[in-house]
Structures are given as C-alpha cells and as structure tokens.
PDB file of C-alpha atoms and ligand atoms in Angstrom:
ATOM      1  CA  MET X 134       0.000   0.000   0.000  1.00 49.00           C
ATOM      2  CA  ASN X 135       1.322   3.433  -0.834  1.00 45.00           C
ATOM      3  CA  SER X 136       0.109   6.829   0.273  1.00 42.00           C
ATOM      4  CA  VAL X 137      -1.374   7.781  -3.073  1.00 42.00           C
ATOM      5  CA  ARG X 138      -4.970   8.843  -2.855  1.00 52.00           C
ATOM      6  CA  ALA X 139      -7.331   6.151  -4.005  1.00 52.00           C
ATOM      7  CA  GLU X 140     -10.690   6.777  -5.561  1.00 51.00           C
ATOM      8  CA  HIS X 141     -13.214   4.487  -3.944  1.00 53.00           C
ATOM      9  CA  PRO X 142     -15.915   3.826  -6.514  1.00 51.00           C
ATOM     10  CA  ALA X 143     -18.461   2.625  -3.957  1.00 55.00           C
ATOM     11  CA  ALA X 144     -18.733   6.019  -2.334  1.00 49.00           C
ATOM     12  CA  GLY X 145     -17.167   8.425  -4.734  1.00 63.00           C
ATOM     13  CA  ALA X 146     -14.946   9.591  -1.915  1.00 72.00           C
ATOM     14  CA  GLN X 147     -11.223  10.155  -1.803  1.00 90.00           C
ATOM     15  CA  VAL X 148      -9.738   7.850   0.763  1.00 95.00           C
ATOM     16  CA  ARG X 149      -6.161   8.389   1.847  1.00 96.00           C
ATOM     17  CA  PRO X 150      -4.722   5.228   3.396  1.00 97.00           C
ATOM     18  CA  LEU X 151      -3.687   5.774   7.000  1.00 98.00           C
ATOM     19  CA  ILE X 152      -3.099   2.350   8.556  1.00 98.00           C
ATOM     20  CA  ALA X 153      -2.232  -0.578   6.297  1.00 98.00           C
ATOM     21  CA  GLU X 154      -3.890  -3.971   6.421  1.00 98.00           C
ATOM     22  CA  LEU X 155      -0.679  -5.693   7.513  1.00 98.00           C
ATOM     23  CA  GLU X 156      -0.055  -3.147  10.251  1.00 98.00           C
ATOM     24  CA  ILE X 157      -3.574  -3.718  11.590  1.00 98.00           C
ATOM     25  CA  ARG X 158      -3.150  -7.498  11.486  1.00 98.00           C
ATOM     26  CA  GLN X 159       0.105  -7.398  13.407  1.00 98.00           C
ATOM     27  CA  ARG X 160      -1.305  -5.050  16.037  1.00 98.00           C
ATOM     28  CA  VAL X 161      -4.466  -7.133  16.474  1.00 98.00           C
ATOM     29  CA  GLU X 162      -2.316 -10.240  17.019  1.00 98.00           C
ATOM     30  CA  GLU X 163      -0.345  -8.418  19.722  1.00 98.00           C
ATOM     31  CA  LEU X 164      -3.569  -7.258  21.374  1.00 98.00           C
ATOM     32  CA  GLY X 165      -4.955 -10.795  21.354  1.00 98.00           C
ATOM     33  CA  ARG X 166      -1.854 -12.213  23.018  1.00 98.00           C
ATOM     34  CA  GLN X 167      -1.837  -9.427  25.610  1.00 98.00           C
ATOM     35  CA  ILE X 168      -5.514  -9.876  26.444  1.00 98.00           C
ATOM     36  CA  ARG X 169      -4.994 -13.615  26.975  1.00 98.00           C
ATOM     37  CA  GLU X 170      -1.904 -13.052  29.091  1.00 98.00           C
ATOM     38  CA  ASP X 171      -3.807 -10.698  31.391  1.00 98.00           C
ATOM     39  CA  ALA X 172      -6.835 -12.983  31.663  1.00 98.00           C
ATOM     40  CA  GLY X 173      -4.867 -16.116  32.510  1.00 98.00           C
ATOM     41  CA  GLN X 174      -6.975 -19.243  32.026  1.00 97.00           C
ATOM     42  CA  ARG X 175     -10.314 -17.432  32.369  1.00 98.00           C
ATOM     43  CA  GLU X 176     -13.037 -17.579  29.795  1.00 98.00           C
ATOM     44  CA  ILE X 177     -13.001 -14.194  28.041  1.00 98.00           C
ATOM     45  CA  VAL X 178     -16.335 -12.791  26.902  1.00 98.00           C
ATOM     46  CA  LEU X 179     -15.760 -10.367  24.046  1.00 98.00           C
ATOM     47  CA  ILE X 180     -18.582  -7.873  23.585  1.00 98.00           C
ATOM     48  CA  CYS X 181     -18.577  -6.665  19.992  1.00 98.00           C
ATOM     49  CA  ILE X 182     -20.191  -3.239  19.804  1.00 98.00           C
ATOM     50  CA  LEU X 183     -22.151  -3.173  16.554  1.00 97.00           C
ATOM     51  CA  LYS X 184     -21.759  -2.232  13.900  1.00 96.00           C
ATOM     52  CA  GLY X 185     -18.343  -0.617  13.676  1.00 97.00           C
ATOM     53  CA  SER X 186     -16.455  -3.214  15.719  1.00 98.00           C
ATOM     54  CA  VAL X 187     -17.525  -6.253  13.745  1.00 98.00           C
ATOM     55  CA  VAL X 188     -14.377  -6.605  11.641  1.00 98.00           C
ATOM     56  CA  PHE X 189     -12.030  -5.856  14.523  1.00 99.00           C
ATOM     57  CA  ALA X 190     -13.878  -8.257  16.845  1.00 98.00           C
ATOM     58  CA  ALA X 191     -13.791 -11.058  14.265  1.00 98.00           C
ATOM     59  CA  ASP X 192     -10.019 -10.730  13.921  1.00 98.00           C
ATOM     60  CA  LEU X 193      -9.414 -10.222  17.637  1.00 98.00           C
ATOM     61  CA  LEU X 194     -11.468 -13.327  18.435  1.00 98.00           C
ATOM     62  CA  ARG X 195      -9.077 -15.418  16.349  1.00 98.00           C
ATOM     63  CA  ALA X 196      -6.036 -13.742  17.892  1.00 98.00           C
ATOM     64  CA  ILE X 197      -6.942 -14.772  21.451  1.00 98.00           C
ATOM     65  CA  PRO X 198      -5.945 -18.329  22.296  1.00 98.00           C
ATOM     66  CA  GLY X 199      -7.962 -20.436  24.749  1.00 98.00           C
ATOM     67  CA  ASP X 200     -11.516 -20.050  25.912  1.00 98.00           C
ATOM     68  CA  VAL X 201     -13.277 -17.083  24.298  1.00 98.00           C
ATOM     69  CA  ALA X 202     -16.973 -16.311  23.827  1.00 98.00           C
ATOM     70  CA  LEU X 203     -18.449 -13.663  21.557  1.00 98.00           C
ATOM     71  CA  GLU X 204     -21.477 -11.499  22.268  1.00 98.00           C
ATOM     72  CA  PHE X 205     -22.973  -8.584  20.383  1.00 98.00           C
ATOM     73  CA  LEU X 206     -24.462  -5.337  21.616  1.00 98.00           C
ATOM     74  CA  ARG X 207     -25.863  -2.509  19.586  1.00 97.00           C
ATOM     75  CA  ALA X 208     -26.343   0.816  21.272  1.00 92.00           C
ATOM     76  CA  LYS X 209     -27.003   4.395  20.423  1.00 85.00           C
ATOM     77  CA  SER X 210     -25.584   7.120  22.626  1.00 75.00           C
ATOM     78  CA  TYR X 211     -27.380  10.390  23.015  1.00 66.00           C
ATOM     79  CA  GLY X 212     -25.747  13.189  21.058  1.00 56.00           C
ATOM     80  CA  GLN X 213     -23.687  16.074  22.325  1.00 51.00           C
ATOM     81  CA  SER X 214     -26.743  18.293  22.586  1.00 46.00           C
ATOM     82  CA  GLN X 215     -28.192  15.993  25.203  1.00 40.00           C
ATOM     83  CA  VAL X 216     -27.060  15.913  28.807  1.00 47.00           C
ATOM     84  CA  SER X 217     -23.741  14.064  28.837  1.00 49.00           C
ATOM     85  CA  SER X 218     -24.946  11.390  31.189  1.00 53.00           C
ATOM     86  CA  GLY X 219     -23.532   8.486  29.235  1.00 53.00           C
ATOM     87  CA  LYS X 220     -27.073   7.252  28.863  1.00 72.00           C
ATOM     88  CA  LEU X 221     -27.394   4.666  26.144  1.00 83.00           C
ATOM     89  CA  GLU X 222     -30.284   3.323  24.201  1.00 90.00           C
ATOM     90  CA  ILE X 223     -29.768  -0.414  23.792  1.00 93.00           C
ATOM     91  CA  LEU X 224     -30.966  -1.531  20.371  1.00 95.00           C
ATOM     92  CA  GLN X 225     -29.734  -5.116  20.691  1.00 97.00           C
ATOM     93  CA  ASP X 226     -28.512  -6.677  23.910  1.00 97.00           C
ATOM     94  CA  VAL X 227     -26.191  -9.571  24.751  1.00 97.00           C
ATOM     95  CA  ASP X 228     -27.964 -12.864  25.304  1.00 92.00           C
ATOM     96  CA  ARG X 229     -26.248 -14.185  28.402  1.00 95.00           C
ATOM     97  CA  ASP X 230     -25.968 -13.245  32.051  1.00 97.00           C
ATOM     98  CA  LEU X 231     -22.576 -11.603  32.511  1.00 97.00           C
ATOM     99  CA  ALA X 232     -22.469 -11.626  36.313  1.00 97.00           C
ATOM    100  CA  GLY X 233     -19.089 -12.960  37.454  1.00 97.00           C
ATOM    101  CA  SER X 234     -17.667 -12.986  33.910  1.00 98.00           C
ATOM    102  CA  TYR X 235     -14.392 -11.714  32.524  1.00 98.00           C
ATOM    103  CA  VAL X 236     -15.680  -9.192  29.998  1.00 98.00           C
ATOM    104  CA  VAL X 237     -13.804  -7.295  27.315  1.00 98.00           C
ATOM    105  CA  ILE X 238     -15.704  -4.533  25.498  1.00 98.00           C
ATOM    106  CA  VAL X 239     -14.534  -4.334  21.886  1.00 98.00           C
ATOM    107  CA  GLU X 240     -14.897  -0.823  20.409  1.00 98.00           C
ATOM    108  CA  ASP X 241     -13.866   0.399  16.998  1.00 97.00           C
ATOM    109  CA  ILE X 242     -12.969   3.960  17.928  1.00 96.00           C
ATOM    110  CA  ILE X 243     -13.152   6.263  20.919  1.00 95.00           C
ATOM    111  CA  ASP X 244     -13.958   9.814  19.958  1.00 93.00           C
ATOM    112  CA  THR X 245     -15.673  11.802  22.716  1.00 90.00           C
ATOM    113  CA  GLY X 246     -15.837   8.716  24.917  1.00 91.00           C
ATOM    114  CA  LEU X 247     -19.578   9.139  25.399  1.00 89.00           C
ATOM    115  CA  THR X 248     -20.493   5.710  24.022  1.00 91.00           C
ATOM    116  CA  LEU X 249     -17.842   3.889  26.014  1.00 93.00           C
ATOM    117  CA  HIS X 250     -18.698   5.793  29.177  1.00 91.00           C
ATOM    118  CA  GLY X 251     -22.268   4.536  28.897  1.00 92.00           C
ATOM    119  CA  LEU X 252     -21.198   0.983  28.085  1.00 94.00           C
ATOM    120  CA  GLN X 253     -18.834   0.766  31.037  1.00 95.00           C
ATOM    121  CA  LYS X 254     -21.587   1.974  33.346  1.00 93.00           C
ATOM    122  CA  LEU X 255     -23.961  -0.613  31.923  1.00 94.00           C
ATOM    123  CA  PHE X 256     -21.603  -3.568  32.364  1.00 96.00           C
ATOM    124  CA  ARG X 257     -20.501  -2.539  35.855  1.00 95.00           C
ATOM    125  CA  ALA X 258     -24.158  -2.517  36.849  1.00 95.00           C
ATOM    126  CA  ARG X 259     -24.374  -6.101  35.580  1.00 96.00           C
ATOM    127  CA  LYS X 260     -21.814  -7.169  38.171  1.00 96.00           C
ATOM    128  CA  VAL X 261     -19.195  -8.543  35.818  1.00 98.00           C
ATOM    129  CA  GLU X 262     -16.140  -9.782  37.701  1.00 98.00           C
ATOM    130  CA  THR X 263     -13.627  -8.023  35.448  1.00 98.00           C
ATOM    131  CA  LEU X 264     -14.322  -5.313  32.903  1.00 98.00           C
ATOM    132  CA  LYS X 265     -11.700  -4.461  30.311  1.00 98.00           C
ATOM    133  CA  THR X 266     -11.973  -2.356  27.199  1.00 98.00           C
ATOM    134  CA  VAL X 267     -10.120  -2.633  23.938  1.00 98.00           C
ATOM    135  CA  ALA X 268     -10.445   0.033  21.250  1.00 98.00           C
ATOM    136  CA  LEU X 269      -8.800  -0.228  17.865  1.00 98.00           C
ATOM    137  CA  LEU X 270      -8.444   3.537  17.495  1.00 98.00           C
ATOM    138  CA  LEU X 271      -8.163   6.437  19.894  1.00 96.00           C
ATOM    139  CA  LYS X 272      -8.897   9.980  18.836  1.00 95.00           C
ATOM    140  CA  PRO X 273      -7.185  12.768  20.774  1.00 93.00           C
ATOM    141  CA  GLN X 274     -10.154  14.473  22.396  1.00 76.00           C
ATOM    142  CA  GLN X 275     -12.007  12.572  25.054  1.00 73.00           C
ATOM    143  CA  ASP X 276     -14.577  14.681  26.860  1.00 76.00           C
ATOM    144  CA  HIS X 277     -15.850  11.806  28.912  1.00 77.00           C
ATOM    145  CA  GLN X 278     -13.766  10.054  31.468  1.00 77.00           C
ATOM    146  CA  VAL X 279     -13.188   6.523  30.249  1.00 88.00           C
ATOM    147  CA  GLU X 280     -10.598   3.869  30.926  1.00 90.00           C
ATOM    148  CA  VAL X 281      -9.232   2.053  27.905  1.00 96.00           C
ATOM    149  CA  ASP X 282      -7.112  -0.946  28.839  1.00 98.00           C
ATOM    150  CA  TYR X 283      -5.852  -1.735  25.364  1.00 98.00           C
ATOM    151  CA  PHE X 284      -5.812   0.162  22.106  1.00 98.00           C
ATOM    152  CA  GLY X 285      -4.482  -0.405  18.629  1.00 98.00           C
ATOM    153  CA  PHE X 286      -3.462   3.020  17.362  1.00 98.00           C
ATOM    154  CA  ARG X 287      -3.681   6.666  18.321  1.00 97.00           C
ATOM    155  CA  ILE X 288      -4.875   8.815  15.436  1.00 97.00           C
ATOM    156  CA  GLY X 289      -5.660  12.490  14.891  1.00 95.00           C
ATOM    157  CA  SER X 290      -9.121  14.020  14.896  1.00 93.00           C
ATOM    158  CA  GLU X 291      -9.740  13.268  11.205  1.00 93.00           C
ATOM    159  CA  PHE X 292     -12.718  11.144  10.142  1.00 94.00           C
ATOM    160  CA  VAL X 293     -11.601   7.610   9.332  1.00 96.00           C
ATOM    161  CA  VAL X 294     -13.224   4.723   7.495  1.00 97.00           C
ATOM    162  CA  GLY X 295     -12.576   1.104   6.679  1.00 98.00           C
ATOM    163  CA  TYR X 296     -11.995  -2.096   8.648  1.00 98.00           C
ATOM    164  CA  GLY X 297     -15.606  -1.872   9.876  1.00 98.00           C
ATOM    165  CA  LEU X 298     -15.757   1.899  10.314  1.00 97.00           C
ATOM    166  CA  ASP X 299     -18.334   3.603   8.162  1.00 95.00           C
ATOM    167  CA  TRP X 300     -19.032   6.849   6.454  1.00 94.00           C
ATOM    168  CA  ALA X 301     -22.855   6.912   6.315  1.00 93.00           C
ATOM    169  CA  GLU X 302     -22.831   3.071   6.216  1.00 94.00           C
ATOM    170  CA  ARG X 303     -20.304   2.956   3.400  1.00 94.00           C
ATOM    171  CA  LEU X 304     -16.654   1.954   3.210  1.00 95.00           C
ATOM    172  CA  ARG X 305     -16.804  -0.569   6.071  1.00 97.00           C
ATOM    173  CA  ASN X 306     -15.434  -3.074   3.567  1.00 97.00           C
ATOM    174  CA  LEU X 307     -12.063  -1.399   3.044  1.00 97.00           C
ATOM    175  CA  PRO X 308      -9.425  -3.793   4.427  1.00 98.00           C
ATOM    176  CA  TYR X 309      -7.318  -0.868   5.660  1.00 98.00           C
ATOM    177  CA  ILE X 310      -8.092   2.321   7.592  1.00 98.00           C
ATOM    178  CA  GLY X 311      -8.179   5.539   5.651  1.00 98.00           C
ATOM    179  CA  VAL X 312      -9.136   9.169   5.898  1.00 96.00           C
ATOM    180  CA  VAL X 313     -12.070  10.471   3.875  1.00 91.00           C
ATOM    181  CA  GLU X 314     -10.953  13.549   2.016  1.00 87.00           C
ATOM    182  CA  GLY X 315     -13.889  14.414  -0.174  1.00 69.00           C
ATOM    183  CA  SER X 316     -17.329  13.412  -1.330  1.00 54.00           C
ATOM    184  CA  SER X 317     -19.200  13.494  -4.577  1.00 48.00           C
TER     185      SER X 317
HETATM  186  P1  LIG M 439     -17.914   8.606  20.921  1.00 90.19           P
HETATM  187  O1  LIG M 439     -19.128   8.210  21.683  1.00 90.19           O
HETATM  188  O2  LIG M 439     -17.882  10.078  20.624  1.00 90.19           O
HETATM  189  O3  LIG M 439     -16.621   8.153  21.559  1.00 90.19           O
HETATM  190  O4  LIG M 439     -18.043   7.981  19.482  1.00 90.19           O
HETATM  191  C1  LIG M 439     -17.796   6.667  19.227  1.00 90.19           C
HETATM  192  C2  LIG M 439     -18.528   6.200  17.999  1.00 90.19           C
HETATM  193  O5  LIG M 439     -18.637   7.224  16.993  1.00 90.19           O
HETATM  194  C3  LIG M 439     -17.750   5.082  17.358  1.00 90.19           C
HETATM  195  O6  LIG M 439     -18.132   3.836  17.889  1.00 90.19           O
HETATM  196  C4  LIG M 439     -18.075   5.248  15.894  1.00 90.19           C
HETATM  197  O7  LIG M 439     -19.257   4.548  15.564  1.00 90.19           O
HETATM  198  C5  LIG M 439     -18.324   6.727  15.717  1.00 90.19           C
HETATM  199  N1  LIG M 439     -17.118   7.424  15.190  1.00 90.19           N
HETATM  200  C6  LIG M 439     -16.366   8.341  15.831  1.00 90.19           C
HETATM  201  N2  LIG M 439     -15.353   8.781  15.059  1.00 90.19           N
HETATM  202  C7  LIG M 439     -15.463   8.101  13.895  1.00 90.19           C
HETATM  203  C8  LIG M 439     -14.681   8.125  12.671  1.00 90.19           C
HETATM  204  O8  LIG M 439     -13.671   8.813  12.498  1.00 90.19           O
HETATM  205  N3  LIG M 439     -15.107   7.293  11.680  1.00 90.19           N
HETATM  206  C9  LIG M 439     -16.200   6.489  11.809  1.00 90.19           C
HETATM  207  N4  LIG M 439     -16.945   6.449  12.925  1.00 90.19           N
HETATM  208  C10 LIG M 439     -16.580   7.257  13.972  1.00 90.19           C
HETATM  209 MG1  LIG M 440     -20.525   4.234  13.369  1.00 90.19          MG
END
C-alpha cells in the first residue's frame, strides 16, 4: 500500500490510506496475546459493539488463544446536545448473564468517549467480575472520562473509514483504515 490517494468507486470519496492492512493485522495479534496473558486461564467474553467493531472483533477473536466467547451489543448514545450522562439506548442486547464474567468490550474507535462511558456503566451494573476495554483507534479528544485498557493506534481528529468503520454506512469493507478527504 502506498500513500497515493485512491478513488473508492463505492462512495465516490477520496480515501487516503492511513493504517495498512498488515499493520492492523500485526497489532491485532499483539492485542490478542496481551488480552490472553492478562486474563490467565479465564473464559473471556468479548462484547462486539455493533456495527463498527464487527471486523475488529472477528479478527481479535481469532487472535486470542484459549476459551473465548463472543457477544454482540448494539447501542445508540445520546448526542452532544443531550445531557452528557452516558445514557445509552440499547438496540440489541447480549444474550447471556454476565455476572461474574471476565468481559472485554470491543470498540472500533473512541472519539468523545460518550459511548464507552455509557457501556462501562452498563456492564458494571451487571456485576461482571472483570471489565476491560479494547479500542482499535483512539482519537485525541475525550470529553468523557473513560478507561481504555488496550488500544491499537492513536490517530488524529480526522474522520476515518474502513476495517468496519463507516461513512454513512459505506466503506466498512475497506481492508485498511483511511481518511475520507472528499465526497461526490
Ligand atoms: P464517541 O461516543 O464520541 O466516543 O463515538 C464513538 C462512535 O462514533 C464510534 O463507535 C463510531 O461509531 C463513531 N465514530 C467516531 N469517530 C469516527 C470516525 O472517524 N469514523 C467512523 N466512525 C466514527
Ligand atoms: Mg458508526
């Protein structure tokens, strides 16, 4: 992959590659090993936060040796104009009782931290034994106090797509992460 701008025909947008497929793969493998090391022999319950985390979670799942379960949760956080309470609307919930479990929230990207703040509150209330968070990408500005145990890459404040991340539901299918630079 080079840094030449690529026209993406599916969206008519200019996407400048930022993090290459191979770089992502290597980082995800490191994260998987680290998460297992910290969990010891415990069963790890990965919570994939839909939809953006689906590609990351699928790769991370295969990078963690031993006993791993996968759950899905889809949530919508109230926007900036609302009171920043971290209140989430759950659109699709996990289908097991997580009390006493070793839980790892899998997020695609932390921007303001609002979504993660709400998710952490939710899972703590469910009396999980251990709550960890892994985010593939961290943006610089986090208005909401959140703890991220593991992350893949720090990026700038630019809008990124690919590897599950969308631009109005498009470009999730890019195998790398790129920056949207224009639209048609
Ligand atoms: P937060 O609640 O502000 O931290 O926002 C987190 C959510 O916003 C992520 O899970 C993404 O769905 C979305 N998001 C934030 N920044 C980006 C981006 O650069 N590209 C795509 N989605 C983003
Ligand atoms: Mg999204």
